[in-house]
Coordinates of C-alpha atoms in Angstrom, one line a residue:
Chain T
M1 CA 11.2 -10.1 27.9
N2 CA 11.8 -8.7 31.4
K3 CA 10.4 -11.3 33.8
M4 CA 9.5 -8.5 36.3
K5 CA 7.1 -7.2 33.7
K6 CA 3.9 -9.2 34.0
Y7 CA 1.2 -6.9 32.7
A8 CA 0.4 -4.3 30.1
Y9 CA -2.5 -2.0 29.4
G10 CA -4.3 -1.4 26.1
V11 CA -6.2 1.8 25.7
D12 CA -8.6 2.7 22.9
I13 CA -9.6 6.3 22.9
G14 CA -12.9 7.0 21.2
G15 CA -14.9 10.2 20.9
T16 CA -17.4 9.1 23.6
T17 CA -15.7 6.4 25.7
I18 CA -12.2 5.2 26.4
K19 CA -11.8 1.4 26.5
I20 CA -9.1 0.1 28.8
G21 CA -7.9 -3.5 29.0
L22 CA -5.5 -5.1 31.4
F23 CA -3.5 -7.9 29.8
T24 CA -0.9 -10.4 31.0
S25 CA 2.4 -10.0 29.1
E26 CA 1.5 -13.2 27.4
G27 CA -1.4 -11.3 25.8
E28 CA -4.4 -12.7 27.9
L29 CA -7.1 -10.2 28.7
I30 CA -7.6 -10.0 32.5
E31 CA -10.2 -7.3 32.7
K32 CA -11.6 -4.5 30.6
W33 CA -13.4 -1.3 31.4
E34 CA -15.0 1.8 29.8
I35 CA -14.7 5.3 31.0
P36 CA -16.2 8.5 29.5
T37 CA -14.1 10.6 27.2
R38 CA -14.1 14.1 28.6
T39 CA -13.7 16.2 25.4
E40 CA -14.3 19.5 27.2
E41 CA -11.5 22.1 27.3
K42 CA -9.9 20.7 24.1
G43 CA -9.7 17.3 25.6
K44 CA -7.2 18.3 28.3
Y45 CA -8.4 15.8 30.9
I46 CA -8.3 12.7 28.7
L47 CA -4.7 11.6 29.3
C48 CA -5.0 12.5 33.1
D49 CA -8.2 10.4 33.3
I50 CA -6.4 7.5 31.7
E51 CA -3.4 7.9 34.0
K52 CA -5.6 8.1 37.1
F53 CA -7.7 5.1 36.1
I54 CA -4.7 2.9 35.4
S55 CA -3.0 3.9 38.6
E56 CA -6.1 3.2 40.7
Q57 CA -6.8 -0.2 39.0
S58 CA -3.2 -1.2 39.4
E59 CA -3.3 -0.3 43.1
K60 CA -6.5 -2.3 43.6
K61 CA -4.9 -5.3 42.0
N62 CA -1.6 -4.9 43.8
I63 CA 0.3 -4.3 40.5
S64 CA 3.4 -2.2 41.0
K65 CA 4.6 0.2 38.3
E66 CA 7.7 -2.1 37.9
E67 CA 5.4 -4.9 36.8
I68 CA 3.8 -3.0 34.0
E69 CA 5.5 -3.5 30.6
G70 CA 3.8 -0.5 29.1
I71 CA 0.6 1.2 27.9
G72 CA -0.5 1.1 24.3
M73 CA -3.0 3.6 22.9
G74 CA -5.2 3.8 19.9
I75 CA -6.1 7.4 19.0
P76 CA -8.8 8.6 16.5
G77 CA -6.5 10.7 14.3
P78 CA -3.2 10.6 12.4
V79 CA -0.3 9.4 14.6
E80 CA 3.3 9.5 13.5
D81 CA 5.8 6.9 14.5
D82 CA 7.2 9.0 17.4
G83 CA 3.8 9.4 18.9
T84 CA 3.0 12.9 17.5
V85 CA -0.7 13.3 17.0
L86 CA -1.4 15.6 14.1
G87 CA -4.6 17.0 15.5
C88 CA -7.7 15.0 16.6
V89 CA -11.0 16.6 16.0
N90 CA -13.1 14.1 17.9
L91 CA -11.1 14.6 21.1
G92 CA -10.5 18.4 20.7
W93 CA -6.7 17.9 20.5
G94 CA -4.4 19.9 18.4
T95 CA -1.0 18.7 17.5
C96 CA 0.7 17.1 20.5
N97 CA 2.9 14.2 21.5
A98 CA 0.4 12.0 23.4
V99 CA 3.1 9.3 23.9
N100 CA 5.5 11.7 25.7
L101 CA 2.7 13.3 27.7
L102 CA 1.3 10.0 29.1
N103 CA 4.8 8.7 29.6
E104 CA 5.7 11.7 31.7
M105 CA 2.6 11.3 33.8
T106 CA 3.0 7.6 34.5
G107 CA 6.7 6.9 34.2
I108 CA 5.6 3.9 32.2
K109 CA 6.6 3.1 28.6
V110 CA 3.9 4.3 26.2
K111 CA 3.3 3.6 22.5
A112 CA 0.5 4.8 20.2
G113 CA -1.1 4.4 16.8
N114 CA -4.1 5.5 14.9
D115 CA -7.2 3.7 16.2
A116 CA -8.2 2.0 12.9
N117 CA -4.6 0.9 12.4
V118 CA -4.3 -0.4 15.9
A119 CA -7.6 -2.3 15.5
S120 CA -6.2 -4.0 12.4
L121 CA -3.1 -5.1 14.4
G122 CA -5.4 -6.5 17.1
E123 CA -7.4 -8.5 14.5
M124 CA -4.1 -9.8 13.0
W125 CA -2.9 -10.8 16.5
K126 CA -5.9 -12.3 18.1
G127 CA -8.9 -12.0 15.7
G128 CA -9.9 -12.8 12.1
G129 CA -6.4 -12.3 10.8
R130 CA -4.7 -14.8 13.1
G131 CA -2.0 -16.7 11.3
F132 CA -1.2 -13.9 8.9
S133 CA 1.3 -11.1 9.1
N134 CA 0.2 -9.1 6.1
I135 CA -3.4 -8.0 6.1
V136 CA -5.7 -5.2 5.0
M137 CA -8.5 -4.6 7.5
V138 CA -11.7 -3.2 6.0
T139 CA -14.1 -1.6 8.4
L140 CA -17.6 -1.1 7.0
G141 CA -19.3 1.2 9.5
T142 CA -20.8 4.6 9.2
G143 CA -17.8 5.2 6.9
V144 CA -15.4 2.8 5.3
G145 CA -12.1 2.6 7.3
G146 CA -9.0 0.6 6.8
G147 CA -5.8 -0.5 8.4
I148 CA -2.8 -2.1 6.8
V149 CA -0.4 -4.4 8.5
I150 CA 2.8 -5.4 6.7
N151 CA 5.1 -8.0 8.2
G152 CA 3.3 -7.6 11.6
K153 CA 3.7 -3.9 11.7
I154 CA 1.3 -1.0 11.1
L155 CA 1.8 0.9 7.8
A156 CA 1.1 4.4 9.1
G157 CA 2.0 6.3 6.0
S158 CA 4.1 9.5 5.7
S159 CA 1.5 11.7 7.2
G160 CA -0.4 9.1 9.2
S161 CA -3.1 8.6 6.6
A162 CA -2.3 5.2 5.0
G163 CA -5.3 2.9 5.0
E164 CA -7.8 5.7 4.4
I165 CA -9.4 3.4 1.8
G166 CA -12.9 4.9 2.2
H167 CA -11.6 7.9 0.2
I168 CA -10.4 6.0 -2.9
P169 CA -12.1 7.8 -5.8
V170 CA -14.5 5.3 -7.4
K171 CA -17.1 7.3 -9.3
D172 CA -16.7 10.3 -11.5
D173 CA -20.2 11.7 -11.9
E174 CA -21.2 12.0 -8.2
T175 CA -22.7 15.3 -7.3
E176 CA -23.2 14.8 -3.5
Q177 CA -20.2 15.5 -1.3
C178 CA -18.5 12.9 0.9
G179 CA -17.7 14.0 4.5
C180 CA -14.2 14.6 3.3
G181 CA -15.3 17.2 0.8
K182 CA -14.6 15.2 -2.3
C183 CA -17.3 13.6 -4.6
G184 CA -17.2 9.9 -5.5
C185 CA -15.4 8.3 -2.6
L186 CA -15.8 4.6 -1.9
E187 CA -17.5 5.3 1.4
Q188 CA -20.3 7.2 -0.3
Y189 CA -21.5 3.8 -1.7
A190 CA -20.0 1.0 0.4
S191 CA -20.5 2.2 4.0
A192 CA -23.7 1.5 6.0
S193 CA -24.8 5.1 5.5
G194 CA -23.7 4.9 1.8
V195 CA -25.9 1.9 1.2
S196 CA -28.9 3.6 2.9
R197 CA -28.3 6.7 0.9
T198 CA -28.2 4.8 -2.4
V199 CA -31.4 2.9 -1.6
E200 CA -33.3 6.0 -0.4
K201 CA -32.3 7.9 -3.5
Y202 CA -33.3 5.1 -5.7
L203 CA -36.7 4.5 -4.1
K204 CA -37.5 8.1 -4.2
A205 CA -36.9 8.2 -7.9
H206 CA -38.6 4.8 -8.5
P207 CA -41.5 4.6 -5.9
E208 CA -43.0 1.7 -7.9
T209 CA -40.0 -0.6 -7.1
D210 CA -41.1 -4.1 -5.9
T211 CA -39.5 -4.5 -2.5
V212 CA -40.3 -5.3 1.1
L213 CA -38.2 -2.3 2.1
S214 CA -40.2 0.7 3.3
D215 CA -39.5 3.0 6.3
D216 CA -36.4 1.2 7.7
L217 CA -33.7 1.7 5.1
S218 CA -30.8 0.9 7.5
S219 CA -28.1 -1.3 5.9
K220 CA -29.2 -4.0 8.4
A221 CA -32.8 -3.9 7.0
I222 CA -31.5 -3.9 3.5
F223 CA -29.2 -6.9 4.0
D224 CA -31.9 -8.7 6.0
A225 CA -34.3 -8.3 3.1
A226 CA -31.6 -9.5 0.7
S227 CA -31.1 -12.7 2.7
Q228 CA -34.8 -13.2 2.6
G229 CA -34.6 -13.1 -1.2
D230 CA -36.0 -9.6 -1.9
K231 CA -34.8 -9.0 -5.4
F232 CA -34.2 -5.3 -5.1
A233 CA -32.3 -5.8 -1.9
V234 CA -30.2 -8.6 -3.5
K235 CA -29.3 -6.2 -6.3
I236 CA -28.2 -3.5 -3.9
K237 CA -26.2 -6.1 -2.0
D238 CA -24.5 -7.3 -5.2
E239 CA -23.7 -3.8 -6.3
T240 CA -22.2 -3.0 -2.9
G241 CA -20.2 -6.2 -3.1
K242 CA -19.1 -5.4 -6.6
M243 CA -17.9 -2.0 -5.7
L244 CA -16.0 -3.2 -2.7
G245 CA -14.5 -6.2 -4.5
K246 CA -13.2 -3.9 -7.3
A247 CA -11.7 -1.5 -4.8
L248 CA -10.0 -4.3 -2.9
A249 CA -8.6 -5.7 -6.1
G250 CA -7.0 -2.3 -6.6
I251 CA -5.7 -2.3 -3.1
A252 CA -4.2 -5.8 -3.6
C253 CA -2.3 -4.5 -6.6
V254 CA -0.7 -1.9 -4.3
V255 CA 0.2 -3.9 -1.1
N256 CA -0.6 -7.6 -2.1
P257 CA -1.8 -8.7 1.4
E258 CA -2.2 -12.3 2.5
A259 CA -5.8 -11.6 3.6
F260 CA -8.5 -9.0 3.8
V261 CA -10.3 -8.9 7.2
I262 CA -13.8 -7.5 7.0
G263 CA -15.3 -5.8 10.1
G264 CA -17.5 -3.0 11.2
G265 CA -21.2 -2.9 11.8
M266 CA -22.2 -3.6 8.3
S267 CA -20.1 -6.8 8.3
K268 CA -22.7 -8.3 10.6
A269 CA -24.6 -8.9 7.4
G270 CA -22.2 -11.9 7.3
D271 CA -21.6 -14.4 4.5
I272 CA -24.2 -12.9 2.2
L273 CA -22.2 -9.7 1.9
L274 CA -18.8 -11.4 2.2
N275 CA -19.5 -13.8 -0.6
S276 CA -20.5 -10.9 -2.9
I277 CA -17.3 -9.0 -2.1
E278 CA -15.1 -12.1 -2.6
S279 CA -16.6 -13.1 -5.9
S280 CA -16.3 -9.5 -7.2
F281 CA -12.7 -9.5 -5.9
K282 CA -11.9 -12.7 -7.8
H283 CA -13.3 -11.1 -11.0
Y284 CA -11.2 -7.9 -10.8
A285 CA -8.0 -9.3 -9.1
F286 CA -4.6 -9.5 -10.8
H287 CA -3.9 -13.2 -11.4
A288 CA -1.1 -13.5 -8.8
Q289 CA -3.5 -12.1 -6.2
R290 CA -6.7 -14.0 -6.9
E291 CA -6.2 -16.4 -4.0
T292 CA -6.0 -13.6 -1.4
E293 CA -7.9 -14.8 1.6
F294 CA -11.0 -13.2 3.1
R295 CA -11.9 -13.4 6.8
M296 CA -14.5 -11.8 9.1
A297 CA -13.2 -9.7 11.9
E298 CA -13.7 -11.4 15.3
L299 CA -12.9 -8.9 18.0
G300 CA -15.6 -6.3 17.5
N301 CA -15.1 -3.3 19.8
D302 CA -12.2 -5.0 21.6
A303 CA -9.9 -4.9 18.5
G304 CA -8.6 -1.6 19.7
I305 CA -7.5 -2.7 23.2
Y306 CA -5.9 -5.9 21.8
G307 CA -4.1 -4.0 19.0
S308 CA -2.9 -1.2 21.3
V309 CA -1.5 -3.6 23.9
Y310 CA 0.2 -5.5 21.1
L311 CA 2.1 -2.3 20.2
I312 CA 3.8 -2.8 23.6
L313 CA 4.0 -6.6 23.7
S314 CA 5.4 -7.1 20.1
D315 CA 8.1 -4.6 20.8
V316 CA 9.7 -6.3 23.9
Chain Y
M1 CA 30.6 -1.3 8.0
N2 CA 33.5 -3.7 7.7
K3 CA 36.5 -1.5 6.6
M4 CA 37.9 -4.4 4.5
K5 CA 34.8 -4.2 2.4
K6 CA 35.4 -1.5 -0.2
Y7 CA 33.2 -2.5 -3.1
A8 CA 29.8 -3.9 -4.1
Y9 CA 28.2 -5.0 -7.3
G10 CA 24.7 -4.1 -8.5
V11 CA 23.2 -6.4 -11.1
D12 CA 20.0 -5.8 -13.1
I13 CA 18.9 -8.8 -15.1
G14 CA 16.7 -8.1 -18.0
G15 CA 15.3 -10.3 -20.7
T16 CA 17.9 -9.1 -23.3
T17 CA 20.9 -7.8 -21.4
I18 CA 22.3 -7.9 -17.9
K19 CA 23.5 -4.6 -16.5
I20 CA 26.3 -4.8 -14.0
G21 CA 27.7 -1.9 -11.9
L22 CA 30.8 -1.8 -9.7
F23 CA 30.3 0.6 -6.8
T24 CA 32.4 1.8 -3.9
S25 CA 30.9 0.9 -0.5
E26 CA 30.1 4.6 -0.2
G27 CA 27.7 4.2 -3.2
E28 CA 29.8 5.8 -6.0
L29 CA 29.5 4.1 -9.4
I30 CA 33.0 3.1 -10.6
E31 CA 32.2 1.4 -13.8
K32 CA 29.2 -0.3 -15.5
W33 CA 28.8 -2.9 -18.2
E34 CA 26.2 -4.8 -20.2
I35 CA 26.4 -8.5 -21.1
P36 CA 23.8 -10.4 -23.1
T37 CA 21.2 -12.5 -21.2
R38 CA 21.5 -16.1 -22.3
T39 CA 17.9 -17.3 -21.9
E40 CA 18.5 -20.6 -23.7
E41 CA 18.1 -23.9 -21.8
K42 CA 15.7 -22.3 -19.3
G43 CA 18.2 -19.5 -18.5
K44 CA 20.7 -21.9 -16.8
Y45 CA 23.7 -19.9 -17.8
I46 CA 22.6 -16.6 -16.5
L47 CA 23.9 -16.8 -13.0
C48 CA 27.2 -18.5 -14.2
D49 CA 27.7 -15.6 -16.6
I50 CA 27.2 -13.1 -13.8
E51 CA 29.6 -15.0 -11.6
K52 CA 32.2 -15.3 -14.3
F53 CA 32.0 -11.6 -15.3
I54 CA 32.2 -10.4 -11.8
S55 CA 35.2 -12.6 -11.0
E56 CA 37.0 -11.5 -14.1
Q57 CA 36.4 -7.8 -13.6
S58 CA 37.4 -8.0 -10.0
E59 CA 40.6 -9.8 -10.9
K60 CA 41.4 -7.1 -13.6
K61 CA 40.9 -4.4 -11.0
N62 CA 42.8 -6.3 -8.3
I63 CA 39.8 -6.5 -6.1
S64 CA 39.9 -9.5 -3.8
K65 CA 36.8 -11.4 -2.7
E66 CA 37.3 -10.2 0.8
E67 CA 37.0 -6.6 -0.3
I68 CA 33.5 -7.2 -1.9
E69 CA 30.6 -6.3 0.4
G70 CA 28.1 -8.2 -1.7
I71 CA 26.2 -8.5 -4.9
G72 CA 22.6 -7.1 -5.2
M73 CA 20.4 -8.4 -8.0
G74 CA 17.2 -7.1 -9.7
I75 CA 15.2 -9.9 -11.2
P76 CA 12.2 -9.5 -13.6
G77 CA 9.7 -11.6 -11.6
P78 CA 8.3 -12.0 -8.1
V79 CA 11.0 -12.4 -5.5
E80 CA 10.3 -13.3 -1.9
D81 CA 12.3 -11.9 1.0
D82 CA 14.5 -15.0 1.3
G83 CA 15.5 -14.8 -2.4
T84 CA 13.1 -17.3 -3.8
V85 CA 12.1 -16.4 -7.3
L86 CA 8.6 -17.6 -8.1
G87 CA 9.2 -18.2 -11.7
C88 CA 10.5 -15.7 -14.3
V89 CA 9.0 -16.1 -17.8
N90 CA 11.5 -13.6 -19.5
L91 CA 14.5 -15.6 -18.2
G92 CA 13.1 -19.0 -18.6
W93 CA 13.4 -19.6 -14.9
G94 CA 11.0 -21.7 -12.8
T95 CA 10.9 -21.4 -9.1
C96 CA 14.4 -21.2 -7.6
N97 CA 16.4 -19.4 -5.0
A98 CA 18.7 -17.2 -7.1
V99 CA 20.3 -15.7 -4.0
N100 CA 21.5 -19.0 -2.6
L101 CA 22.6 -20.2 -6.0
L102 CA 24.8 -17.1 -6.8
N103 CA 26.0 -17.1 -3.2
E104 CA 27.2 -20.7 -3.5
M105 CA 29.0 -19.9 -6.8
T106 CA 30.7 -16.8 -5.6
G107 CA 31.1 -17.2 -1.8
I108 CA 30.0 -13.6 -1.6
K109 CA 26.9 -12.2 0.1
V110 CA 23.9 -11.9 -2.3
K111 CA 20.6 -10.1 -2.0
A112 CA 17.8 -9.9 -4.6
G113 CA 14.5 -8.1 -5.3
N114 CA 12.0 -7.7 -8.1
D115 CA 13.5 -5.5 -10.8
A116 CA 10.8 -2.8 -10.7
N117 CA 11.0 -2.7 -6.9
V118 CA 14.8 -2.5 -6.9
A119 CA 14.7 0.3 -9.5
S120 CA 12.3 2.3 -7.1
L121 CA 14.8 1.8 -4.3
G122 CA 17.6 3.1 -6.6
E123 CA 15.5 6.2 -7.4
M124 CA 14.9 6.8 -3.7
W125 CA 18.5 6.5 -2.9
K126 CA 20.2 8.4 -5.8
G127 CA 17.5 9.5 -8.2
G128 CA 14.3 11.6 -8.3
G129 CA 13.2 10.3 -4.9
R130 CA 16.4 11.6 -3.0
G131 CA 15.5 12.9 0.4
F132 CA 12.4 10.7 0.8
S133 CA 12.1 7.3 2.4
N134 CA 8.5 6.6 1.4
I135 CA 7.9 6.7 -2.3
V136 CA 5.8 5.1 -5.0
M137 CA 7.6 4.8 -8.3
V138 CA 5.4 4.8 -11.3
T139 CA 7.0 3.5 -14.5
L140 CA 5.1 4.5 -17.7
G141 CA 6.6 2.3 -20.4
T142 CA 5.1 -0.3 -22.7
G143 CA 3.1 -1.2 -19.6
V144 CA 2.6 0.6 -16.3
G145 CA 4.8 -0.7 -13.5
G146 CA 5.3 0.3 -10.0
G147 CA 7.5 0.0 -6.9
I148 CA 6.8 0.9 -3.4
V149 CA 9.4 1.9 -0.8
I150 CA 8.3 2.2 2.8
N151 CA 10.7 3.6 5.4
G152 CA 13.6 2.9 3.0
K153 CA 12.7 -0.7 2.3
I154 CA 10.9 -2.4 -0.6
L155 CA 7.3 -3.4 0.0
A156 CA 7.4 -6.8 -1.8
G157 CA 4.0 -8.0 -0.9
S158 CA 2.9 -11.4 0.4
S159 CA 3.4 -13.1 -3.0
G160 CA 5.9 -10.7 -4.4
S161 CA 3.4 -8.7 -6.4
A162 CA 3.0 -5.5 -4.5
G163 CA 3.3 -2.4 -6.7
E164 CA 1.6 -4.0 -9.7
I165 CA -0.3 -0.8 -10.1
G166 CA -0.7 -1.3 -13.9
H167 CA -3.4 -3.8 -13.1
I168 CA -5.6 -1.7 -10.9
P169 CA -9.1 -2.0 -12.4
V170 CA -10.2 1.4 -13.7
K171 CA -12.8 0.8 -16.4
D172 CA -15.8 -1.5 -16.4
D173 CA -16.9 -1.5 -20.0
E174 CA -13.6 -2.4 -21.7
T175 CA -13.9 -5.3 -24.2
E176 CA -10.3 -5.7 -25.1
Q177 CA -8.0 -7.8 -22.9
C178 CA -5.0 -6.5 -21.0
G179 CA -1.8 -8.6 -21.3
C180 CA -2.7 -10.0 -17.9
G181 CA -6.0 -11.4 -19.2
K182 CA -8.4 -9.0 -17.4
C183 CA -10.2 -6.1 -19.0
G184 CA -10.0 -2.5 -17.9
C185 CA -6.6 -2.4 -16.2
L186 CA -4.9 1.0 -15.8
E187 CA -2.1 0.1 -18.2
Q188 CA -4.6 -0.4 -21.0
Y189 CA -5.0 3.4 -21.0
A190 CA -2.0 5.0 -19.3
S191 CA 1.0 3.2 -20.7
A192 CA 2.8 4.2 -23.9
S193 CA 1.1 1.4 -25.8
G194 CA -2.3 2.2 -24.1
V195 CA -2.1 5.8 -25.2
S196 CA -1.3 4.7 -28.8
R197 CA -4.1 2.2 -28.8
T198 CA -6.7 4.7 -27.6
V199 CA -5.7 7.2 -30.2
E200 CA -5.6 4.7 -33.0
K201 CA -9.0 3.4 -32.1
Y202 CA -10.4 6.9 -31.9
L203 CA -9.0 8.1 -35.2
K204 CA -10.3 5.0 -36.9
A205 CA -13.8 5.7 -35.7
H206 CA -13.5 9.5 -36.3
P207 CA -11.2 9.9 -39.4
E208 CA -12.4 13.5 -39.7
T209 CA -10.6 14.5 -36.4
D210 CA -8.6 17.7 -36.8
T211 CA -5.1 16.7 -35.7
V212 CA -1.5 16.8 -37.0
L213 CA -1.2 13.1 -36.0
S214 CA -1.3 10.7 -38.9
D215 CA 1.0 7.6 -39.3
D216 CA 3.1 7.9 -36.3
L217 CA 0.8 7.3 -33.3
S218 CA 3.6 6.5 -30.8
S219 CA 3.1 8.1 -27.4
K220 CA 6.1 10.3 -28.2
A221 CA 4.5 11.6 -31.4
I222 CA 1.2 12.2 -29.4
F223 CA 2.8 14.2 -26.6
D224 CA 5.0 16.1 -29.0
A225 CA 1.8 17.1 -30.9
A226 CA 0.3 18.1 -27.6
S227 CA 3.2 20.3 -26.6
Q228 CA 2.8 22.0 -30.0
G229 CA -0.8 22.8 -29.2
D230 CA -2.6 20.2 -31.3
K231 CA -6.1 20.2 -29.6
F232 CA -6.8 16.6 -30.1
A233 CA -3.4 15.6 -28.7
V234 CA -3.9 17.9 -25.8
K235 CA -7.2 16.2 -25.0
I236 CA -5.5 12.8 -25.1
K237 CA -2.7 14.1 -22.8
D238 CA -5.3 15.5 -20.4
E239 CA -7.3 12.3 -20.3
T240 CA -4.1 10.2 -19.7
G241 CA -3.1 12.6 -16.9
K242 CA -6.6 12.4 -15.4
M243 CA -6.7 8.7 -15.3
L244 CA -3.2 8.5 -13.8
G245 CA -3.9 11.2 -11.3
K246 CA -7.1 9.5 -10.1
A247 CA -5.3 6.1 -9.8
L248 CA -2.5 7.7 -7.9
A249 CA -5.0 9.4 -5.5
G250 CA -6.3 5.9 -4.8
I251 CA -2.8 4.5 -4.2
A252 CA -2.1 7.4 -1.8
C253 CA -5.2 6.5 0.2
V254 CA -3.6 3.0 0.6
V255 CA 0.1 3.8 1.4
N256 CA 0.3 7.6 1.8
P257 CA 3.8 8.1 0.3
E258 CA 5.8 11.3 0.6
A259 CA 6.3 11.4 -3.1
F260 CA 5.5 9.8 -6.4
V261 CA 8.4 9.4 -8.8
I262 CA 7.4 9.2 -12.4
G263 CA 9.7 7.3 -14.8
G264 CA 9.7 5.1 -17.9
G265 CA 9.9 5.9 -21.6
M266 CA 6.6 7.9 -21.6
S267 CA 7.8 10.1 -18.8
K268 CA 10.2 11.7 -21.4
A269 CA 7.1 13.7 -22.4
G270 CA 8.2 15.7 -19.3
D271 CA 6.4 18.5 -17.6
I272 CA 3.5 18.6 -20.0
L273 CA 2.4 15.1 -18.8
L274 CA 3.6 15.5 -15.2
N275 CA 1.5 18.7 -14.8
S276 CA -1.6 16.9 -16.1
I277 CA -1.1 14.0 -13.7
E278 CA -0.4 16.3 -10.7
S279 CA -3.4 18.5 -11.2
S280 CA -5.7 15.5 -11.6
F281 CA -4.1 14.0 -8.5
K282 CA -4.8 17.2 -6.5
H283 CA -8.4 17.1 -7.6
Y284 CA -9.0 13.4 -6.6
A285 CA -6.7 13.3 -3.5
F286 CA -7.9 12.9 0.1
H287 CA -7.2 16.2 1.8
A288 CA -4.4 14.9 4.1
Q289 CA -2.6 13.7 1.0
R290 CA -3.1 16.6 -1.4
E291 CA 0.5 17.9 -0.9
T292 CA 2.1 14.6 -1.9
E293 CA 5.2 15.5 -4.0
F294 CA 5.8 14.6 -7.6
R295 CA 9.2 14.0 -9.0
M296 CA 10.6 12.8 -12.3
A297 CA 12.8 9.8 -12.2
E298 CA 16.5 10.6 -12.9
L299 CA 18.5 7.4 -13.2
G300 CA 16.9 5.9 -16.3
N301 CA 18.2 2.5 -17.1
D302 CA 20.7 2.7 -14.3
A303 CA 18.0 2.7 -11.6
G304 CA 18.3 -1.1 -11.3
I305 CA 22.0 -1.3 -10.7
Y306 CA 21.8 1.5 -8.1
G307 CA 18.8 -0.1 -6.3
S308 CA 20.3 -3.6 -6.3
V309 CA 23.6 -2.4 -4.9
Y310 CA 21.6 -0.5 -2.3
L311 CA 20.1 -3.8 -1.1
I312 CA 23.6 -4.7 0.0
L313 CA 24.8 -1.3 1.2
S314 CA 21.7 -0.4 3.2
D315 CA 22.0 -3.7 5.0
V316 CA 25.5 -3.3 6.4

């Protein structure tokens, strides 16, 4: 490591806000900020805004360009190893090389990865996956996302779409479409919105169901009811856990990770859901993989800035 | 590459025979041999036999030890990156470091990998996967095996069991056990023996079925009947293709390869099966992965010696 280089920035670009973290080159977070994502005019201001913000903050803190190891970026779209972004709907971007562009603006070394993958790397480095170098991160949010880290590096896939585990086909007779256009994807059942959809559909067909659930059919309400012993909610929780456990057993057959790290809004249901997933996993897992570890994610919304700065710090 | 080093050996250890190939360091196969695998006394003679054979052949051909780049080995069990074999039932081996042992006997550099993984590497290098560096090899034999190559390197997995795709859970209501002890594994339906089992079971329950199939219910007989238009056999072929295509769509969501390479005895059914797999894959695949390529394996039983020698030659 170059001793002149004392700092690095981690940037996590989302559709609404851009999170920026300033880190020491030992990986300690010094300060973090959020700025709005200006998606107008095909997102042409996004990289300029990042450049401007970083240059202003560095000036404020008397950090010279020579002291900055680099800038890591998480981007909400497929990113190839050389930094080529293959289009990014949420930002308005077409195909471009975000790494080269930001590097030309700043004169600082830049690296980038897909946001979900970069968040997985962050969890491996400083979060729930600490101590492992082979993990599969499972993000249970509005959708089901994933990120795969092999020997401490992101598995990006040949077209940047490795770890798209929400779109594993799990059900043949589904008639409603997933956001991706297919029918029967994992995220139609195992995401927060998937769980709500399942419950809503069931209660409409069976209004006589004995449950405390009524108007609020958010996944939070459902898992809260399950933890209070509501039998219907417990059944839904078990079925969600079963489906996820089975899918993760299949994923383990492919990449055989040391651990699964479970995150995303729905993971706030905590042990009650995690236990269901893990016991289903053990049932469906290949014997050599039955002892795969399960961990809760720990970094929440900061996983992206940690992971993106790690792209820089792990490379020096 | 050291110019003194003109040759390398690739060794593929099977439960019955050991295949050994002598290659130039440019990767041309000079000669290949088979010797019996002596599994008696916990397989203690296997490495000695390999050492002895290689040393005799080298002497015959006037190849000095200094001219040999190394020996690569494919081993039928889980192999960790440092050469530790975590037990190998077919050879009678417990946990041992086969790489260190053979290296001490020969004084030559040794590398090793799991046999299925090494065969995948061989297919990538000189077989059906030529031109790709990210492939999933699918071996449809007595069982369903797999091997995953990412950026030109084997994905071994954290306990050496990545690519065990035959044990992906695909069916919930199966009552018969897979060889692994679980119920409902992919290889219970999509392997040569799985296809035979399915047909036998169906014909026993429905003896009135209109089909040319009678005594010979081997997968070869079934796919031959399908290619001759036997409606029942065509249905079986389509169902096998559907199940495989769906499983491969799930695998693509995980590792997003450039290509699937289909090999093993059952792949001799050729295009008739491959087309069924590929069209089912396109149906179930995530949109960004729909154009994943399909190739037939080309090296047959030689994939192992090619892949194992590539462990040596790709590392120099």
